[in-house]
Amino acid sequence: MATEKKSGGIVETIKTIVYALLIAGVFRTIFFQPFWIPSGSMKETLLIGDFLFVNKMAYGYSYASCPSIPFTGIGPDKLCGFLDGDNTRILGRMPERGDVVVFRHPVNGTDYIKRLIGLPGDRIQVRDGVLHINGQPVKVEPAGVFEEIAGPQGPQGLRPRCANGPVGDGAVCKKERFIETLPNGVRHTILNIGDQRSDHTGVYTVPEGHFFFMGDNRDNSADSRLPQTAGGVGFVPFENLIGRADRIMFSSAGRSLLFFWTWRADRFFKGIQ
């Protein structure tokens, strides 16, 4: 009798674990997807080591909404690739200018996170470091200096670029800080390191069914200003949007989550603007 109870208990435990994994899988597939910030292209809005959940309901669903299956090598393309190519979404809703969006790179399939700047039909240009939308410059206000400590950041050990020149580990790395206001009233921080080619662009006309993205750390972002063949993301199709980033859930400045002394408690549950 005791053996039967023990055996039954093990079976129930296994069933509970399986059910929990199934529920978690459904939750991740339909509602939210976890995302770690791996690079500094969205500073200071998002820092390396921020952890957030992407709202997959915000824009409806497409092939890009499918998750990867851990430890199997099976990715979204294999699960839902048959939906790829028509640039449509189920229950689709248009994103708004200024949204912080996670999307799938149109060529290599890597997940990116950037700010949505250009809608279909928009004409986008950067002139002398100032964003222009449909021929009009956006409002830009000086907002002091963004400072961080120079040195390896995150699991990849990335080093920040500084407006005050190359500085050694432990020194203060500075960037110019501005508040940019988009035509629909969305206000957000952008950073400037120095004058470079991406501060002087031609006019990009966003095709129908596509979007134009830029990083808030303007001089350190591979985004829609560069074509896909040159390491950028180019114009991103509607179907490649995964979801909207609304809130940071957790943040760690260290190379491992186990380094609790590097946790950024002031960023826990912080809203994304």
PDB file of C-alpha atoms in Angstrom:
ATOM      1  CA  MET A   1       0.000   0.000   0.000  1.00  0.00           C
ATOM      2  CA  ALA A   2       2.796   2.433   0.938  1.00  0.00           C
ATOM      3  CA  THR A   3       4.558   1.681  -2.347  1.00  0.00           C
ATOM      4  CA  GLU A   4       1.397   2.443  -4.309  1.00  0.00           C
ATOM      5  CA  LYS A   5       0.944   5.771  -2.494  1.00  0.00           C
ATOM      6  CA  LYS A   6       4.577   6.683  -3.101  1.00  0.00           C
ATOM      7  CA  SER A   7       4.280   5.795  -6.786  1.00  0.00           C
ATOM      8  CA  GLY A   8       1.033   7.735  -7.081  1.00  0.00           C
ATOM      9  CA  GLY A   9       2.669  10.750  -5.449  1.00  0.00           C
ATOM     10  CA  ILE A  10       5.520  10.747  -7.948  1.00  0.00           C
ATOM     11  CA  VAL A  11       3.075  10.535 -10.857  1.00  0.00           C
ATOM     12  CA  GLU A  12       1.064  13.456  -9.491  1.00  0.00           C
ATOM     13  CA  THR A  13       4.226  15.509  -9.055  1.00  0.00           C
ATOM     14  CA  ILE A  14       5.272  14.837 -12.650  1.00  0.00           C
ATOM     15  CA  LYS A  15       1.783  15.744 -13.875  1.00  0.00           C
ATOM     16  CA  THR A  16       1.876  18.983 -11.897  1.00  0.00           C
ATOM     17  CA  ILE A  17       5.236  19.919 -13.405  1.00  0.00           C
ATOM     18  CA  VAL A  18       4.033  19.107 -16.934  1.00  0.00           C
ATOM     19  CA  TYR A  19       0.862  21.146 -16.464  1.00  0.00           C
ATOM     20  CA  ALA A  20       2.858  24.064 -15.081  1.00  0.00           C
ATOM     21  CA  LEU A  21       5.205  23.981 -18.088  1.00  0.00           C
ATOM     22  CA  LEU A  22       2.258  23.837 -20.482  1.00  0.00           C
ATOM     23  CA  ILE A  23       0.558  26.779 -18.789  1.00  0.00           C
ATOM     24  CA  ALA A  24       3.808  28.744 -18.821  1.00  0.00           C
ATOM     25  CA  GLY A  25       4.264  27.927 -22.510  1.00  0.00           C
ATOM     26  CA  VAL A  26       0.751  29.073 -23.394  1.00  0.00           C
ATOM     27  CA  PHE A  27       1.200  32.228 -21.295  1.00  0.00           C
ATOM     28  CA  ARG A  28       4.475  33.016 -23.068  1.00  0.00           C
ATOM     29  CA  THR A  29       3.068  32.245 -26.502  1.00  0.00           C
ATOM     30  CA  ILE A  30      -0.102  34.313 -26.215  1.00  0.00           C
ATOM     31  CA  PHE A  31       0.480  37.093 -23.722  1.00  0.00           C
ATOM     32  CA  PHE A  32       4.042  37.999 -22.765  1.00  0.00           C
ATOM     33  CA  GLN A  33       7.609  37.189 -23.746  1.00  0.00           C
ATOM     34  CA  PRO A  34      10.636  37.764 -21.490  1.00  0.00           C
ATOM     35  CA  PHE A  35      13.464  39.873 -22.876  1.00  0.00           C
ATOM     36  CA  TRP A  36      16.895  40.798 -21.510  1.00  0.00           C
ATOM     37  CA  ILE A  37      18.565  43.999 -22.688  1.00  0.00           C
ATOM     38  CA  PRO A  38      21.898  42.837 -24.142  1.00  0.00           C
ATOM     39  CA  SER A  39      23.349  46.131 -25.431  1.00  0.00           C
ATOM     40  CA  GLY A  40      23.447  49.855 -24.737  1.00  0.00           C
ATOM     41  CA  SER A  41      21.586  51.062 -27.838  1.00  0.00           C
ATOM     42  CA  MET A  42      18.552  52.208 -25.799  1.00  0.00           C
ATOM     43  CA  LYS A  43      20.342  54.006 -22.952  1.00  0.00           C
ATOM     44  CA  GLU A  44      19.233  55.673 -20.780  1.00  0.00           C
ATOM     45  CA  THR A  45      15.695  54.414 -21.273  1.00  0.00           C
ATOM     46  CA  LEU A  46      16.940  50.827 -21.035  1.00  0.00           C
ATOM     47  CA  LEU A  47      20.247  49.708 -19.565  1.00  0.00           C
ATOM     48  CA  ILE A  48      22.235  46.555 -20.188  1.00  0.00           C
ATOM     49  CA  GLY A  49      20.896  43.972 -17.743  1.00  0.00           C
ATOM     50  CA  ASP A  50      17.311  45.252 -17.606  1.00  0.00           C
ATOM     51  CA  PHE A  51      14.759  42.437 -17.730  1.00  0.00           C
ATOM     52  CA  LEU A  52      11.249  43.028 -19.047  1.00  0.00           C
ATOM     53  CA  PHE A  53       8.183  41.292 -20.383  1.00  0.00           C
ATOM     54  CA  VAL A  54       7.054  42.171 -23.898  1.00  0.00           C
ATOM     55  CA  ASN A  55       3.314  42.679 -24.306  1.00  0.00           C
ATOM     56  CA  LYS A  56       2.503  40.446 -27.283  1.00  0.00           C
ATOM     57  CA  MET A  57      -1.175  41.432 -27.248  1.00  0.00           C
ATOM     58  CA  ALA A  58      -0.403  45.063 -28.105  1.00  0.00           C
ATOM     59  CA  TYR A  59      -0.230  44.621 -31.894  1.00  0.00           C
ATOM     60  CA  GLY A  60      -1.922  41.260 -32.432  1.00  0.00           C
ATOM     61  CA  TYR A  61      -0.155  38.114 -33.596  1.00  0.00           C
ATOM     62  CA  SER A  62       1.985  36.981 -36.510  1.00  0.00           C
ATOM     63  CA  TYR A  63       4.642  34.356 -37.154  1.00  0.00           C
ATOM     64  CA  ALA A  64       7.040  36.449 -35.032  1.00  0.00           C
ATOM     65  CA  SER A  65       4.777  35.927 -32.006  1.00  0.00           C
ATOM     66  CA  CYS A  66       5.709  32.244 -31.852  1.00  0.00           C
ATOM     67  CA  PRO A  67       8.285  31.386 -29.179  1.00  0.00           C
ATOM     68  CA  SER A  68      11.384  29.238 -29.436  1.00  0.00           C
ATOM     69  CA  ILE A  69      11.340  25.850 -27.717  1.00  0.00           C
ATOM     70  CA  PRO A  70      14.254  25.826 -25.228  1.00  0.00           C
ATOM     71  CA  PHE A  71      17.066  23.295 -25.691  1.00  0.00           C
ATOM     72  CA  THR A  72      15.630  21.986 -28.974  1.00  0.00           C
ATOM     73  CA  GLY A  73      16.916  24.422 -31.563  1.00  0.00           C
ATOM     74  CA  ILE A  74      13.336  24.852 -32.743  1.00  0.00           C
ATOM     75  CA  GLY A  75      12.662  28.525 -33.298  1.00  0.00           C
ATOM     76  CA  PRO A  76       9.677  30.617 -34.411  1.00  0.00           C
ATOM     77  CA  ASP A  77      10.469  30.102 -38.091  1.00  0.00           C
ATOM     78  CA  LYS A  78      10.121  26.343 -37.758  1.00  0.00           C
ATOM     79  CA  LEU A  79       6.952  26.534 -35.664  1.00  0.00           C
ATOM     80  CA  CYS A  80       5.135  29.294 -37.519  1.00  0.00           C
ATOM     81  CA  GLY A  81       7.150  29.875 -40.671  1.00  0.00           C
ATOM     82  CA  PHE A  82       4.138  29.013 -42.786  1.00  0.00           C
ATOM     83  CA  LEU A  83       2.605  32.326 -41.644  1.00  0.00           C
ATOM     84  CA  ASP A  84       5.613  34.348 -42.792  1.00  0.00           C
ATOM     85  CA  GLY A  85       5.534  36.428 -45.935  1.00  0.00           C
ATOM     86  CA  ASP A  86       2.106  38.072 -46.149  1.00  0.00           C
ATOM     87  CA  ASN A  87       2.904  40.924 -43.701  1.00  0.00           C
ATOM     88  CA  THR A  88      -0.408  40.555 -41.887  1.00  0.00           C
ATOM     89  CA  ARG A  89      -1.369  39.937 -38.279  1.00  0.00           C
ATOM     90  CA  ILE A  90      -4.247  38.253 -36.479  1.00  0.00           C
ATOM     91  CA  LEU A  91      -6.161  40.817 -34.359  1.00  0.00           C
ATOM     92  CA  GLY A  92      -3.600  43.325 -35.648  1.00  0.00           C
ATOM     93  CA  ARG A  93      -3.431  46.825 -34.185  1.00  0.00           C
ATOM     94  CA  MET A  94      -1.157  49.584 -35.422  1.00  0.00           C
ATOM     95  CA  PRO A  95       1.658  50.639 -33.091  1.00  0.00           C
ATOM     96  CA  GLU A  96       2.027  54.268 -32.077  1.00  0.00           C
ATOM     97  CA  ARG A  97       4.971  56.527 -32.779  1.00  0.00           C
ATOM     98  CA  GLY A  98       7.289  56.487 -29.762  1.00  0.00           C
ATOM     99  CA  ASP A  99       6.472  52.929 -28.656  1.00  0.00           C
ATOM    100  CA  VAL A 100       9.446  50.871 -27.488  1.00  0.00           C
ATOM    101  CA  VAL A 101       9.096  47.708 -29.557  1.00  0.00           C
ATOM    102  CA  VAL A 102      10.723  44.293 -29.713  1.00  0.00           C
ATOM    103  CA  PHE A 103      10.845  43.002 -33.272  1.00  0.00           C
ATOM    104  CA  ARG A 104      12.478  40.248 -35.278  1.00  0.00           C
ATOM    105  CA  HIS A 105      15.248  41.273 -37.665  1.00  0.00           C
ATOM    106  CA  PRO A 106      13.932  40.812 -41.211  1.00  0.00           C
ATOM    107  CA  VAL A 107      17.063  38.926 -42.346  1.00  0.00           C
ATOM    108  CA  ASN A 108      18.866  37.171 -39.503  1.00  0.00           C
ATOM    109  CA  GLY A 109      15.895  36.584 -37.169  1.00  0.00           C
ATOM    110  CA  THR A 110      17.564  38.164 -34.122  1.00  0.00           C
ATOM    111  CA  ASP A 111      15.267  39.955 -31.669  1.00  0.00           C
ATOM    112  CA  TYR A 112      15.896  43.718 -31.421  1.00  0.00           C
ATOM    113  CA  ILE A 113      14.437  46.426 -29.208  1.00  0.00           C
ATOM    114  CA  LYS A 114      14.202  50.028 -30.483  1.00  0.00           C
ATOM    115  CA  ARG A 115      11.902  53.039 -30.450  1.00  0.00           C
ATOM    116  CA  LEU A 116       9.365  53.378 -33.258  1.00  0.00           C
ATOM    117  CA  ILE A 117      10.058  56.650 -35.056  1.00  0.00           C
ATOM    118  CA  GLY A 118       8.571  56.342 -38.542  1.00  0.00           C
ATOM    119  CA  LEU A 119       5.125  55.099 -39.602  1.00  0.00           C
ATOM    120  CA  PRO A 120       4.170  53.942 -43.114  1.00  0.00           C
ATOM    121  CA  GLY A 121       4.446  56.832 -45.565  1.00  0.00           C
ATOM    122  CA  ASP A 122       6.597  59.013 -43.278  1.00  0.00           C
ATOM    123  CA  ARG A 123       9.717  60.748 -44.521  1.00  0.00           C
ATOM    124  CA  ILE A 124      12.515  60.430 -41.944  1.00  0.00           C
ATOM    125  CA  GLN A 125      15.824  62.269 -41.953  1.00  0.00           C
ATOM    126  CA  VAL A 126      18.535  63.205 -39.458  1.00  0.00           C
ATOM    127  CA  ARG A 127      20.106  66.608 -40.078  1.00  0.00           C
ATOM    128  CA  ASP A 128      23.026  67.695 -37.913  1.00  0.00           C
ATOM    129  CA  GLY A 129      21.935  65.235 -35.250  1.00  0.00           C
ATOM    130  CA  VAL A 130      18.305  66.435 -35.155  1.00  0.00           C
ATOM    131  CA  LEU A 131      15.512  64.077 -36.189  1.00  0.00           C
ATOM    132  CA  HIS A 132      13.170  65.405 -38.892  1.00  0.00           C
ATOM    133  CA  ILE A 133       9.794  63.813 -39.572  1.00  0.00           C
ATOM    134  CA  ASN A 134       7.996  64.764 -42.787  1.00  0.00           C
ATOM    135  CA  GLY A 135      10.278  67.752 -43.213  1.00  0.00           C
ATOM    136  CA  GLN A 136       9.774  69.126 -39.697  1.00  0.00           C
ATOM    137  CA  PRO A 137      12.419  68.980 -36.917  1.00  0.00           C
ATOM    138  CA  VAL A 138      11.283  67.431 -33.654  1.00  0.00           C
ATOM    139  CA  LYS A 139      11.634  69.438 -30.462  1.00  0.00           C
ATOM    140  CA  VAL A 140      14.917  68.750 -28.638  1.00  0.00           C
ATOM    141  CA  GLU A 141      15.749  70.199 -25.209  1.00  0.00           C
ATOM    142  CA  PRO A 142      19.118  69.949 -23.409  1.00  0.00           C
ATOM    143  CA  ALA A 143      18.802  67.839 -20.254  1.00  0.00           C
ATOM    144  CA  GLY A 144      22.243  67.767 -18.705  1.00  0.00           C
ATOM    145  CA  VAL A 145      24.713  64.914 -18.865  1.00  0.00           C
ATOM    146  CA  PHE A 146      24.274  61.150 -18.612  1.00  0.00           C
ATOM    147  CA  GLU A 147      27.058  59.567 -16.572  1.00  0.00           C
ATOM    148  CA  GLU A 148      28.108  55.958 -16.058  1.00  0.00           C
ATOM    149  CA  ILE A 149      31.218  54.198 -14.869  1.00  0.00           C
ATOM    150  CA  ALA A 150      33.450  52.987 -17.693  1.00  0.00           C
ATOM    151  CA  GLY A 151      34.175  49.282 -17.741  1.00  0.00           C
ATOM    152  CA  PRO A 152      32.749  45.962 -18.957  1.00  0.00           C
ATOM    153  CA  GLN A 153      28.954  45.834 -18.770  1.00  0.00           C
ATOM    154  CA  GLY A 154      26.656  42.810 -18.700  1.00  0.00           C
ATOM    155  CA  PRO A 155      27.423  39.166 -19.501  1.00  0.00           C
ATOM    156  CA  GLN A 156      29.109  40.149 -22.789  1.00  0.00           C
ATOM    157  CA  GLY A 157      31.430  42.650 -21.106  1.00  0.00           C
ATOM    158  CA  LEU A 158      30.493  45.480 -23.496  1.00  0.00           C
ATOM    159  CA  ARG A 159      32.240  48.807 -22.930  1.00  0.00           C
ATOM    160  CA  PRO A 160      30.386  52.106 -23.291  1.00  0.00           C
ATOM    161  CA  ARG A 161      31.372  54.822 -25.734  1.00  0.00           C
ATOM    162  CA  CYS A 162      31.910  58.226 -24.149  1.00  0.00           C
ATOM    163  CA  ALA A 163      31.533  61.820 -25.314  1.00  0.00           C
ATOM    164  CA  ASN A 164      34.491  62.780 -23.104  1.00  0.00           C
ATOM    165  CA  GLY A 165      36.779  60.492 -25.090  1.00  0.00           C
ATOM    166  CA  PRO A 166      38.130  57.034 -24.309  1.00  0.00           C
ATOM    167  CA  VAL A 167      38.422  56.747 -20.530  1.00  0.00           C
ATOM    168  CA  GLY A 168      39.891  53.986 -18.398  1.00  0.00           C
ATOM    169  CA  ASP A 169      37.975  51.468 -16.308  1.00  0.00           C
ATOM    170  CA  GLY A 170      36.490  53.079 -13.231  1.00  0.00           C
ATOM    171  CA  ALA A 171      36.446  56.576 -14.716  1.00  0.00           C
ATOM    172  CA  VAL A 172      33.271  58.545 -15.416  1.00  0.00           C
ATOM    173  CA  CYS A 173      31.932  58.111 -18.944  1.00  0.00           C
ATOM    174  CA  LYS A 174      29.764  61.024 -20.071  1.00  0.00           C
ATOM    175  CA  LYS A 175      27.222  61.556 -22.834  1.00  0.00           C
ATOM    176  CA  GLU A 176      25.142  64.607 -23.699  1.00  0.00           C
ATOM    177  CA  ARG A 177      21.523  64.141 -22.636  1.00  0.00           C
ATOM    178  CA  PHE A 178      18.461  65.604 -24.374  1.00  0.00           C
ATOM    179  CA  ILE A 179      14.683  65.299 -24.169  1.00  0.00           C
ATOM    180  CA  GLU A 180      13.141  64.640 -27.588  1.00  0.00           C
ATOM    181  CA  THR A 181       9.436  65.268 -28.197  1.00  0.00           C
ATOM    182  CA  LEU A 182       7.825  63.430 -31.108  1.00  0.00           C
ATOM    183  CA  PRO A 183       4.904  64.923 -33.104  1.00  0.00           C
ATOM    184  CA  ASN A 184       2.320  62.958 -31.085  1.00  0.00           C
ATOM    185  CA  GLY A 185       3.662  64.337 -27.790  1.00  0.00           C
ATOM    186  CA  VAL A 186       5.755  61.362 -26.694  1.00  0.00           C
ATOM    187  CA  ARG A 187       8.761  62.649 -24.709  1.00  0.00           C
ATOM    188  CA  HIS A 188      11.823  60.529 -24.114  1.00  0.00           C
ATOM    189  CA  THR A 189      15.534  60.795 -23.421  1.00  0.00           C
ATOM    190  CA  ILE A 190      18.155  60.549 -26.147  1.00  0.00           C
ATOM    191  CA  LEU A 191      21.936  60.537 -25.764  1.00  0.00           C
ATOM    192  CA  ASN A 192      24.643  62.055 -27.938  1.00  0.00           C
ATOM    193  CA  ILE A 193      28.285  60.975 -28.072  1.00  0.00           C
ATOM    194  CA  GLY A 194      29.590  63.127 -30.907  1.00  0.00           C
ATOM    195  CA  ASP A 195      29.236  64.098 -34.536  1.00  0.00           C
ATOM    196  CA  GLN A 196      29.239  61.102 -36.906  1.00  0.00           C
ATOM    197  CA  ARG A 197      27.784  59.896 -40.215  1.00  0.00           C
ATOM    198  CA  SER A 198      24.501  58.736 -38.678  1.00  0.00           C
ATOM    199  CA  ASP A 199      23.842  62.371 -37.639  1.00  0.00           C
ATOM    200  CA  HIS A 200      23.624  63.347 -41.323  1.00  0.00           C
ATOM    201  CA  THR A 201      21.396  61.111 -43.419  1.00  0.00           C
ATOM    202  CA  GLY A 202      19.372  61.227 -46.572  1.00  0.00           C
ATOM    203  CA  VAL A 203      15.592  61.035 -46.558  1.00  0.00           C
ATOM    204  CA  TYR A 204      14.062  57.637 -45.773  1.00  0.00           C
ATOM    205  CA  THR A 205      10.503  57.139 -47.065  1.00  0.00           C
ATOM    206  CA  VAL A 206       8.872  54.382 -45.023  1.00  0.00           C
ATOM    207  CA  PRO A 207       7.072  51.862 -47.285  1.00  0.00           C
ATOM    208  CA  GLU A 208       3.490  50.795 -46.695  1.00  0.00           C
ATOM    209  CA  GLY A 209       3.263  48.060 -44.076  1.00  0.00           C
ATOM    210  CA  HIS A 210       6.716  48.879 -42.639  1.00  0.00           C
ATOM    211  CA  PHE A 211       8.201  50.907 -39.786  1.00  0.00           C
ATOM    212  CA  PHE A 212      11.352  52.896 -39.035  1.00  0.00           C
ATOM    213  CA  PHE A 213      13.162  52.341 -35.720  1.00  0.00           C
ATOM    214  CA  MET A 214      15.960  54.160 -33.897  1.00  0.00           C
ATOM    215  CA  GLY A 215      17.805  53.599 -30.629  1.00  0.00           C
ATOM    216  CA  ASP A 216      17.686  56.277 -27.928  1.00  0.00           C
ATOM    217  CA  ASN A 217      21.490  56.088 -27.623  1.00  0.00           C
ATOM    218  CA  ARG A 218      21.612  57.622 -31.072  1.00  0.00           C
ATOM    219  CA  ASP A 219      25.335  57.342 -31.768  1.00  0.00           C
ATOM    220  CA  ASN A 220      25.575  53.749 -30.587  1.00  0.00           C
ATOM    221  CA  SER A 221      22.656  52.037 -32.309  1.00  0.00           C
ATOM    222  CA  ALA A 222      22.440  49.836 -35.397  1.00  0.00           C
ATOM    223  CA  ASP A 223      18.908  50.694 -36.488  1.00  0.00           C
ATOM    224  CA  SER A 224      16.804  51.684 -39.504  1.00  0.00           C
ATOM    225  CA  ARG A 225      19.347  54.314 -40.548  1.00  0.00           C
ATOM    226  CA  LEU A 226      21.494  51.439 -41.809  1.00  0.00           C
ATOM    227  CA  PRO A 227      20.282  48.925 -44.407  1.00  0.00           C
ATOM    228  CA  GLN A 228      20.049  45.287 -43.425  1.00  0.00           C
ATOM    229  CA  THR A 229      23.029  44.458 -45.631  1.00  0.00           C
ATOM    230  CA  ALA A 230      25.223  46.918 -43.676  1.00  0.00           C
ATOM    231  CA  GLY A 231      24.443  45.644 -40.192  1.00  0.00           C
ATOM    232  CA  GLY A 232      21.308  47.721 -39.591  1.00  0.00           C
ATOM    233  CA  VAL A 233      17.650  46.726 -39.552  1.00  0.00           C
ATOM    234  CA  GLY A 234      16.337  48.831 -42.442  1.00  0.00           C
ATOM    235  CA  PHE A 235      12.567  49.076 -42.749  1.00  0.00           C
ATOM    236  CA  VAL A 236      10.821  46.522 -40.505  1.00  0.00           C
ATOM    237  CA  PRO A 237       7.653  44.752 -41.783  1.00  0.00           C
ATOM    238  CA  PHE A 238       4.496  44.836 -39.642  1.00  0.00           C
ATOM    239  CA  GLU A 239       4.555  41.042 -39.291  1.00  0.00           C
ATOM    240  CA  ASN A 240       8.002  41.173 -37.644  1.00  0.00           C
ATOM    241  CA  LEU A 241       6.792  43.082 -34.580  1.00  0.00           C
ATOM    242  CA  ILE A 242       6.743  40.890 -31.470  1.00  0.00           C
ATOM    243  CA  GLY A 243       5.273  43.309 -28.953  1.00  0.00           C
ATOM    244  CA  ARG A 244       5.549  46.474 -26.898  1.00  0.00           C
ATOM    245  CA  ALA A 245       7.856  46.925 -23.910  1.00  0.00           C
ATOM    246  CA  ASP A 246       5.934  48.657 -21.125  1.00  0.00           C
ATOM    247  CA  ARG A 247       7.750  48.027 -17.845  1.00  0.00           C
ATOM    248  CA  ILE A 248      11.127  46.899 -16.504  1.00  0.00           C
ATOM    249  CA  MET A 249      10.592  44.043 -14.054  1.00  0.00           C
ATOM    250  CA  PHE A 250      14.144  43.491 -12.815  1.00  0.00           C
ATOM    251  CA  SER A 251      17.608  44.923 -13.428  1.00  0.00           C
ATOM    252  CA  SER A 252      21.156  43.801 -12.746  1.00  0.00           C
ATOM    253  CA  ALA A 253      24.365  45.672 -13.542  1.00  0.00           C
ATOM    254  CA  GLY A 254      26.516  42.577 -13.029  1.00  0.00           C
ATOM    255  CA  ARG A 255      27.662  39.772 -15.274  1.00  0.00           C
ATOM    256  CA  SER A 256      25.530  37.254 -13.363  1.00  0.00           C
ATOM    257  CA  LEU A 257      22.155  37.335 -11.609  1.00  0.00           C
ATOM    258  CA  LEU A 258      23.865  35.728  -8.626  1.00  0.00           C
ATOM    259  CA  PHE A 259      25.782  38.963  -7.985  1.00  0.00           C
ATOM    260  CA  PHE A 260      22.966  40.409  -5.867  1.00  0.00           C
ATOM    261  CA  TRP A 261      25.091  43.424  -4.916  1.00  0.00           C
ATOM    262  CA  THR A 262      24.830  44.598  -8.542  1.00  0.00           C
ATOM    263  CA  TRP A 263      21.019  44.578  -8.612  1.00  0.00           C
ATOM    264  CA  ARG A 264      19.458  47.957  -9.471  1.00  0.00           C
ATOM    265  CA  ALA A 265      16.515  48.040  -7.062  1.00  0.00           C
ATOM    266  CA  ASP A 266      15.530  51.531  -8.234  1.00  0.00           C
ATOM    267  CA  ARG A 267      14.706  50.084 -11.676  1.00  0.00           C
ATOM    268  CA  PHE A 268      12.468  47.236 -10.462  1.00  0.00           C
ATOM    269  CA  PHE A 269       8.923  47.633 -11.933  1.00  0.00           C
ATOM    270  CA  LYS A 270       9.876  50.915 -13.593  1.00  0.00           C
ATOM    271  CA  GLY A 271       7.614  52.079 -16.423  1.00  0.00           C
ATOM    272  CA  ILE A 272       9.188  52.569 -19.868  1.00  0.00           C
ATOM    273  CA  GLN A 273       8.655  55.958 -21.520  1.00  0.00           C
TER     274      GLN A 273
END
